[in-house]
PDB file of N, CA and C in Angstrom:
ATOM      1  N   MET A  22       0.845  -1.188   0.000  1.00 42.00           N
ATOM      2  CA  MET A  22       0.000   0.000   0.000  1.00 42.00           C
ATOM      3  C   MET A  22       0.886   1.246   0.000  1.00 42.00           C
ATOM      4  N   ASP A  23       0.677   2.084  -0.969  1.00 51.00           N
ATOM      5  CA  ASP A  23       1.481   3.296  -1.115  1.00 51.00           C
ATOM      6  C   ASP A  23       0.724   4.459  -0.497  1.00 51.00           C
ATOM      7  N   LYS A  24       1.030   4.767   0.761  1.00 62.00           N
ATOM      8  CA  LYS A  24       0.345   5.840   1.477  1.00 62.00           C
ATOM      9  C   LYS A  24       1.123   7.137   1.306  1.00 62.00           C
ATOM     10  N   LYS A  25       0.471   8.143   0.778  1.00 78.00           N
ATOM     11  CA  LYS A  25       1.104   9.453   0.638  1.00 78.00           C
ATOM     12  C   LYS A  25       0.375  10.439   1.518  1.00 78.00           C
ATOM     13  N   GLY A  26       1.099  11.399   2.011  1.00 84.00           N
ATOM     14  CA  GLY A  26       0.548  12.410   2.899  1.00 84.00           C
ATOM     15  C   GLY A  26       1.481  12.596   4.073  1.00 84.00           C
ATOM     16  N   CYS A  27       0.988  13.236   5.103  1.00 91.00           N
ATOM     17  CA  CYS A  27       1.766  13.474   6.311  1.00 91.00           C
ATOM     18  C   CYS A  27       2.229  12.146   6.904  1.00 91.00           C
ATOM     19  N   MET A  28       3.496  12.072   7.265  1.00 89.00           N
ATOM     20  CA  MET A  28       4.040  10.845   7.849  1.00 89.00           C
ATOM     21  C   MET A  28       3.402  10.521   9.192  1.00 89.00           C
ATOM     22  N   LYS A  29       2.903  11.521   9.877  1.00 92.00           N
ATOM     23  CA  LYS A  29       2.348  11.314  11.214  1.00 92.00           C
ATOM     24  C   LYS A  29       0.851  10.989  11.186  1.00 92.00           C
ATOM     25  N   CYS A  30       0.058  11.779  10.425  1.00 93.00           N
ATOM     26  CA  CYS A  30      -1.393  11.589  10.473  1.00 93.00           C
ATOM     27  C   CYS A  30      -2.023  11.206   9.138  1.00 93.00           C
ATOM     28  N   GLY A  31      -1.256  11.294   8.027  1.00 91.00           N
ATOM     29  CA  GLY A  31      -1.772  10.931   6.721  1.00 91.00           C
ATOM     30  C   GLY A  31      -2.508  12.042   5.986  1.00 91.00           C
ATOM     31  N   SER A  32      -2.685  13.187   6.608  1.00 93.00           N
ATOM     32  CA  SER A  32      -3.386  14.311   5.982  1.00 93.00           C
ATOM     33  C   SER A  32      -2.620  14.817   4.767  1.00 93.00           C
ATOM     34  N   ARG A  33      -3.347  15.341   3.794  1.00 91.00           N
ATOM     35  CA  ARG A  33      -2.715  15.942   2.619  1.00 91.00           C
ATOM     36  C   ARG A  33      -2.847  17.468   2.652  1.00 91.00           C
ATOM     37  N   ASN A  34      -3.153  18.019   3.813  1.00 93.00           N
ATOM     38  CA  ASN A  34      -3.333  19.450   4.002  1.00 93.00           C
ATOM     39  C   ASN A  34      -2.031  20.038   4.558  1.00 93.00           C
ATOM     40  N   ALA A  35      -1.159  20.540   3.652  1.00 92.00           N
ATOM     41  CA  ALA A  35       0.150  21.030   4.063  1.00 92.00           C
ATOM     42  C   ALA A  35       0.384  22.437   3.541  1.00 92.00           C
ATOM     43  N   ALA A  36       1.356  23.106   4.130  1.00 92.00           N
ATOM     44  CA  ALA A  36       1.745  24.453   3.713  1.00 92.00           C
ATOM     45  C   ALA A  36       3.247  24.606   3.915  1.00 92.00           C
ATOM     46  N   THR A  37       3.805  25.691   3.383  1.00 92.00           N
ATOM     47  CA  THR A  37       5.236  25.952   3.533  1.00 92.00           C
ATOM     48  C   THR A  37       5.468  27.335   4.113  1.00 92.00           C
ATOM     49  N   LYS A  38       6.613  27.491   4.758  1.00 92.00           N
ATOM     50  CA  LYS A  38       7.087  28.782   5.265  1.00 92.00           C
ATOM     51  C   LYS A  38       8.586  28.832   5.064  1.00 92.00           C
ATOM     52  N   GLU A  39       9.125  30.033   4.912  1.00 90.00           N
ATOM     53  CA  GLU A  39      10.570  30.210   4.875  1.00 90.00           C
ATOM     54  C   GLU A  39      11.020  30.743   6.221  1.00 90.00           C
ATOM     55  N   VAL A  40      12.103  30.173   6.746  1.00 88.00           N
ATOM     56  CA  VAL A  40      12.643  30.618   8.031  1.00 88.00           C
ATOM     57  C   VAL A  40      14.152  30.799   7.901  1.00 88.00           C
ATOM     58  N   ALA A  41      14.705  31.638   8.759  1.00 82.00           N
ATOM     59  CA  ALA A  41      16.147  31.850   8.836  1.00 82.00           C
ATOM     60  C   ALA A  41      16.571  31.625  10.278  1.00 82.00           C
ATOM     61  N   MET A  42      17.735  31.010  10.446  1.00 76.00           N
ATOM     62  CA  MET A  42      18.229  30.694  11.789  1.00 76.00           C
ATOM     63  C   MET A  42      19.698  31.057  11.905  1.00 76.00           C
ATOM     64  N   THR A  43      20.110  31.301  13.125  1.00 68.00           N
ATOM     65  CA  THR A  43      21.532  31.559  13.368  1.00 68.00           C
ATOM     66  C   THR A  43      22.285  30.244  13.351  1.00 68.00           C
ATOM     67  N   GLY A  44      23.569  30.335  13.209  1.00 62.00           N
ATOM     68  CA  GLY A  44      24.424  29.161  13.286  1.00 62.00           C
ATOM     69  C   GLY A  44      25.047  29.087  14.675  1.00 62.00           C
ATOM     70  N   THR A  45      26.313  28.730  14.713  1.00 62.00           N
ATOM     71  CA  THR A  45      27.029  28.646  15.988  1.00 62.00           C
ATOM     72  C   THR A  45      28.113  29.715  16.019  1.00 62.00           C
ATOM     73  N   GLY A  46      28.749  29.855  17.138  1.00 59.00           N
ATOM     74  CA  GLY A  46      29.884  30.782  17.267  1.00 59.00           C
ATOM     75  C   GLY A  46      29.490  32.234  17.128  1.00 59.00           C
ATOM     76  N   LEU A  47      30.245  32.968  16.303  1.00 51.00           N
ATOM     77  CA  LEU A  47      30.030  34.406  16.163  1.00 51.00           C
ATOM     78  C   LEU A  47      28.681  34.748  15.541  1.00 51.00           C
ATOM     79  N   SER A  48      28.207  33.915  14.600  1.00 45.00           N
ATOM     80  CA  SER A  48      26.910  34.217  13.985  1.00 45.00           C
ATOM     81  C   SER A  48      25.792  34.145  15.027  1.00 45.00           C
ATOM     82  N   LYS A  49      25.930  33.247  15.990  1.00 47.00           N
ATOM     83  CA  LYS A  49      24.932  33.155  17.067  1.00 47.00           C
ATOM     84  C   LYS A  49      25.067  34.357  18.007  1.00 47.00           C
ATOM     85  N   MET A  50      26.292  34.720  18.299  1.00 49.00           N
ATOM     86  CA  MET A  50      26.543  35.824  19.220  1.00 49.00           C
ATOM     87  C   MET A  50      26.000  37.144  18.664  1.00 49.00           C
ATOM     88  N   PHE A  51      26.159  37.358  17.354  1.00 49.00           N
ATOM     89  CA  PHE A  51      25.703  38.604  16.734  1.00 49.00           C
ATOM     90  C   PHE A  51      24.335  38.466  16.065  1.00 49.00           C
ATOM     91  N   ASP A  52      23.672  37.339  16.260  1.00 47.00           N
ATOM     92  CA  ASP A  52      22.335  37.074  15.715  1.00 47.00           C
ATOM     93  C   ASP A  52      22.298  37.253  14.195  1.00 47.00           C
ATOM     94  N   ILE A  53      23.279  36.685  13.514  1.00 49.00           N
ATOM     95  CA  ILE A  53      23.321  36.712  12.050  1.00 49.00           C
ATOM     96  C   ILE A  53      22.630  35.450  11.554  1.00 49.00           C
ATOM     97  N   GLN A  54      21.498  35.639  10.900  1.00 49.00           N
ATOM     98  CA  GLN A  54      20.691  34.505  10.471  1.00 49.00           C
ATOM     99  C   GLN A  54      20.964  34.181   9.005  1.00 49.00           C
ATOM    100  N   HIS A  55      22.005  33.412   8.760  1.00 66.00           N
ATOM    101  CA  HIS A  55      22.392  33.102   7.393  1.00 66.00           C
ATOM    102  C   HIS A  55      21.983  31.696   6.956  1.00 66.00           C
ATOM    103  N   ASN A  56      21.412  30.912   7.837  1.00 77.00           N
ATOM    104  CA  ASN A  56      20.929  29.584   7.491  1.00 77.00           C
ATOM    105  C   ASN A  56      19.458  29.695   7.117  1.00 77.00           C
ATOM    106  N   GLN A  57      19.137  29.465   5.849  1.00 84.00           N
ATOM    107  CA  GLN A  57      17.765  29.626   5.386  1.00 84.00           C
ATOM    108  C   GLN A  57      17.168  28.274   5.037  1.00 84.00           C
ATOM    109  N   PHE A  58      15.926  28.062   5.488  1.00 88.00           N
ATOM    110  CA  PHE A  58      15.242  26.796   5.285  1.00 88.00           C
ATOM    111  C   PHE A  58      13.815  27.022   4.811  1.00 88.00           C
ATOM    112  N   ILE A  59      13.292  26.024   4.144  1.00 89.00           N
ATOM    113  CA  ILE A  59      11.876  25.968   3.830  1.00 89.00           C
ATOM    114  C   ILE A  59      11.280  24.915   4.751  1.00 89.00           C
ATOM    115  N   VAL A  60      10.249  25.293   5.472  1.00 91.00           N
ATOM    116  CA  VAL A  60       9.573  24.361   6.375  1.00 91.00           C
ATOM    117  C   VAL A  60       8.268  23.938   5.720  1.00 91.00           C
ATOM    118  N   VAL A  61       8.082  22.638   5.597  1.00 91.00           N
ATOM    119  CA  VAL A  61       6.809  22.093   5.127  1.00 91.00           C
ATOM    120  C   VAL A  61       6.129  21.533   6.360  1.00 91.00           C
ATOM    121  N   TYR A  62       4.892  21.960   6.605  1.00 94.00           N
ATOM    122  CA  TYR A  62       4.219  21.506   7.807  1.00 94.00           C
ATOM    123  C   TYR A  62       2.797  21.050   7.499  1.00 94.00           C
ATOM    124  N   CYS A  63       2.332  20.107   8.279  1.00 95.00           N
ATOM    125  CA  CYS A  63       0.973  19.580   8.156  1.00 95.00           C
ATOM    126  C   CYS A  63       0.036  20.516   8.908  1.00 95.00           C
ATOM    127  N   LYS A  64      -0.986  20.993   8.223  1.00 96.00           N
ATOM    128  CA  LYS A  64      -1.943  21.896   8.861  1.00 96.00           C
ATOM    129  C   LYS A  64      -2.847  21.160   9.843  1.00 96.00           C
ATOM    130  N   SER A  65      -2.923  19.843   9.740  1.00 96.00           N
ATOM    131  CA  SER A  65      -3.787  19.077  10.635  1.00 96.00           C
ATOM    132  C   SER A  65      -3.132  18.780  11.980  1.00 96.00           C
ATOM    133  N   CYS A  66      -1.891  18.267  11.951  1.00 97.00           N
ATOM    134  CA  CYS A  66      -1.269  17.841  13.212  1.00 97.00           C
ATOM    135  C   CYS A  66      -0.036  18.650  13.594  1.00 97.00           C
ATOM    136  N   GLY A  67       0.510  19.461  12.659  1.00 95.00           N
ATOM    137  CA  GLY A  67       1.675  20.287  12.974  1.00 95.00           C
ATOM    138  C   GLY A  67       3.016  19.645  12.684  1.00 95.00           C
ATOM    139  N   TYR A  68       3.041  18.384  12.230  1.00 95.00           N
ATOM    140  CA  TYR A  68       4.313  17.739  11.893  1.00 95.00           C
ATOM    141  C   TYR A  68       5.052  18.607  10.879  1.00 95.00           C
ATOM    142  N   SER A  69       6.370  18.800  11.070  1.00 94.00           N
ATOM    143  CA  SER A  69       7.152  19.690  10.209  1.00 94.00           C
ATOM    144  C   SER A  69       8.433  19.024   9.741  1.00 94.00           C
ATOM    145  N   GLU A  70       8.869  19.383   8.536  1.00 91.00           N
ATOM    146  CA  GLU A  70      10.160  18.966   8.005  1.00 91.00           C
ATOM    147  C   GLU A  70      10.872  20.210   7.485  1.00 91.00           C
ATOM    148  N   PHE A  71      12.175  20.294   7.736  1.00 89.00           N
ATOM    149  CA  PHE A  71      12.986  21.421   7.290  1.00 89.00           C
ATOM    150  C   PHE A  71      13.808  20.986   6.085  1.00 89.00           C
ATOM    151  N   TYR A  72      13.866  21.855   5.052  1.00 88.00           N
ATOM    152  CA  TYR A  72      14.673  21.614   3.870  1.00 88.00           C
ATOM    153  C   TYR A  72      15.573  22.823   3.651  1.00 88.00           C
ATOM    154  N   ASN A  73      16.844  22.564   3.364  1.00 84.00           N
ATOM    155  CA  ASN A  73      17.792  23.635   3.101  1.00 84.00           C
ATOM    156  C   ASN A  73      17.346  24.376   1.848  1.00 84.00           C
ATOM    157  N   LYS A  74      17.155  25.673   1.965  1.00 80.00           N
ATOM    158  CA  LYS A  74      16.636  26.465   0.850  1.00 80.00           C
ATOM    159  C   LYS A  74      17.555  26.407  -0.367  1.00 80.00           C
ATOM    160  N   GLN A  75      18.869  26.449  -0.169  1.00 74.00           N
ATOM    161  CA  GLN A  75      19.798  26.448  -1.292  1.00 74.00           C
ATOM    162  C   GLN A  75      19.772  25.127  -2.060  1.00 74.00           C
ATOM    163  N   SER A  76      19.613  24.010  -1.383  1.00 61.00           N
ATOM    164  CA  SER A  76      19.647  22.717  -2.076  1.00 61.00           C
ATOM    165  C   SER A  76      18.258  22.230  -2.473  1.00 61.00           C
ATOM    166  N   SER A  77      17.211  22.975  -2.139  1.00 53.00           N
ATOM    167  CA  SER A  77      15.850  22.546  -2.434  1.00 53.00           C
ATOM    168  C   SER A  77      15.275  23.196  -3.685  1.00 53.00           C
ATOM    169  N   THR A  78      16.001  24.085  -4.321  1.00 52.00           N
ATOM    170  CA  THR A  78      15.453  24.772  -5.487  1.00 52.00           C
ATOM    171  C   THR A  78      15.373  23.824  -6.668  1.00 52.00           C
ATOM    172  N   GLY A  79      14.391  24.067  -7.534  1.00 46.00           N
ATOM    173  CA  GLY A  79      14.245  23.263  -8.739  1.00 46.00           C
ATOM    174  C   GLY A  79      13.274  22.113  -8.617  1.00 46.00           C
ATOM    175  N   SER A  80      12.821  21.780  -7.427  1.00 54.00           N
ATOM    176  CA  SER A  80      11.840  20.709  -7.281  1.00 54.00           C
ATOM    177  C   SER A  80      10.714  21.198  -6.380  1.00 54.00           C
ATOM    178  N   ASN A  81       9.574  20.594  -6.518  1.00 65.00           N
ATOM    179  CA  ASN A  81       8.441  20.970  -5.692  1.00 65.00           C
ATOM    180  C   ASN A  81       8.615  20.392  -4.291  1.00 65.00           C
ATOM    181  N   ILE A  82       8.830  21.249  -3.332  1.00 66.00           N
ATOM    182  CA  ILE A  82       9.134  20.816  -1.965  1.00 66.00           C
ATOM    183  C   ILE A  82       7.956  20.069  -1.334  1.00 66.00           C
ATOM    184  N   LEU A  83       6.739  20.376  -1.724  1.00 64.00           N
ATOM    185  CA  LEU A  83       5.595  19.639  -1.203  1.00 64.00           C
ATOM    186  C   LEU A  83       5.605  18.187  -1.680  1.00 64.00           C
ATOM    187  N   ASP A  84       6.148  17.928  -2.871  1.00 66.00           N
ATOM    188  CA  ASP A  84       6.279  16.544  -3.358  1.00 66.00           C
ATOM    189  C   ASP A  84       7.202  15.738  -2.451  1.00 66.00           C
ATOM    190  N   LEU A  85       8.255  16.366  -1.939  1.00 63.00           N
ATOM    191  CA  LEU A  85       9.152  15.673  -1.014  1.00 63.00           C
ATOM    192  C   LEU A  85       8.449  15.313   0.287  1.00 63.00           C
ATOM    193  N   PHE A  86       7.602  16.211   0.772  1.00 64.00           N
ATOM    194  CA  PHE A  86       6.875  15.982   2.017  1.00 64.00           C
ATOM    195  C   PHE A  86       5.882  14.822   1.874  1.00 64.00           C
ATOM    196  N   PHE A  87       5.225  14.757   0.730  1.00 64.00           N
ATOM    197  CA  PHE A  87       4.217  13.731   0.523  1.00 64.00           C
ATOM    198  C   PHE A  87       4.782  12.405   0.002  1.00 64.00           C
ATOM    199  N   GLY A  88       6.076  12.350  -0.234  1.00 57.00           N
ATOM    200  CA  GLY A  88       6.701  11.099  -0.655  1.00 57.00           C
ATOM    201  C   GLY A  88       6.579  10.879  -2.105  1.00 57.00           C
TER     202      GLY A  88
END
């Protein structure tokens, strides 16, 4: 059985957001947010997956979330 959807609840109701985070060392100390990610999250249960924005371009990120 090929189940597609949220890994946790099976819902197909998802959305994306872009987030930036600090790294370690000086970037954390000076709050330099140079790590950029795309977050795909399930609107039903809140399960989330982070994808590196630089390496995720060119493909539909929601396809990765749904398998």
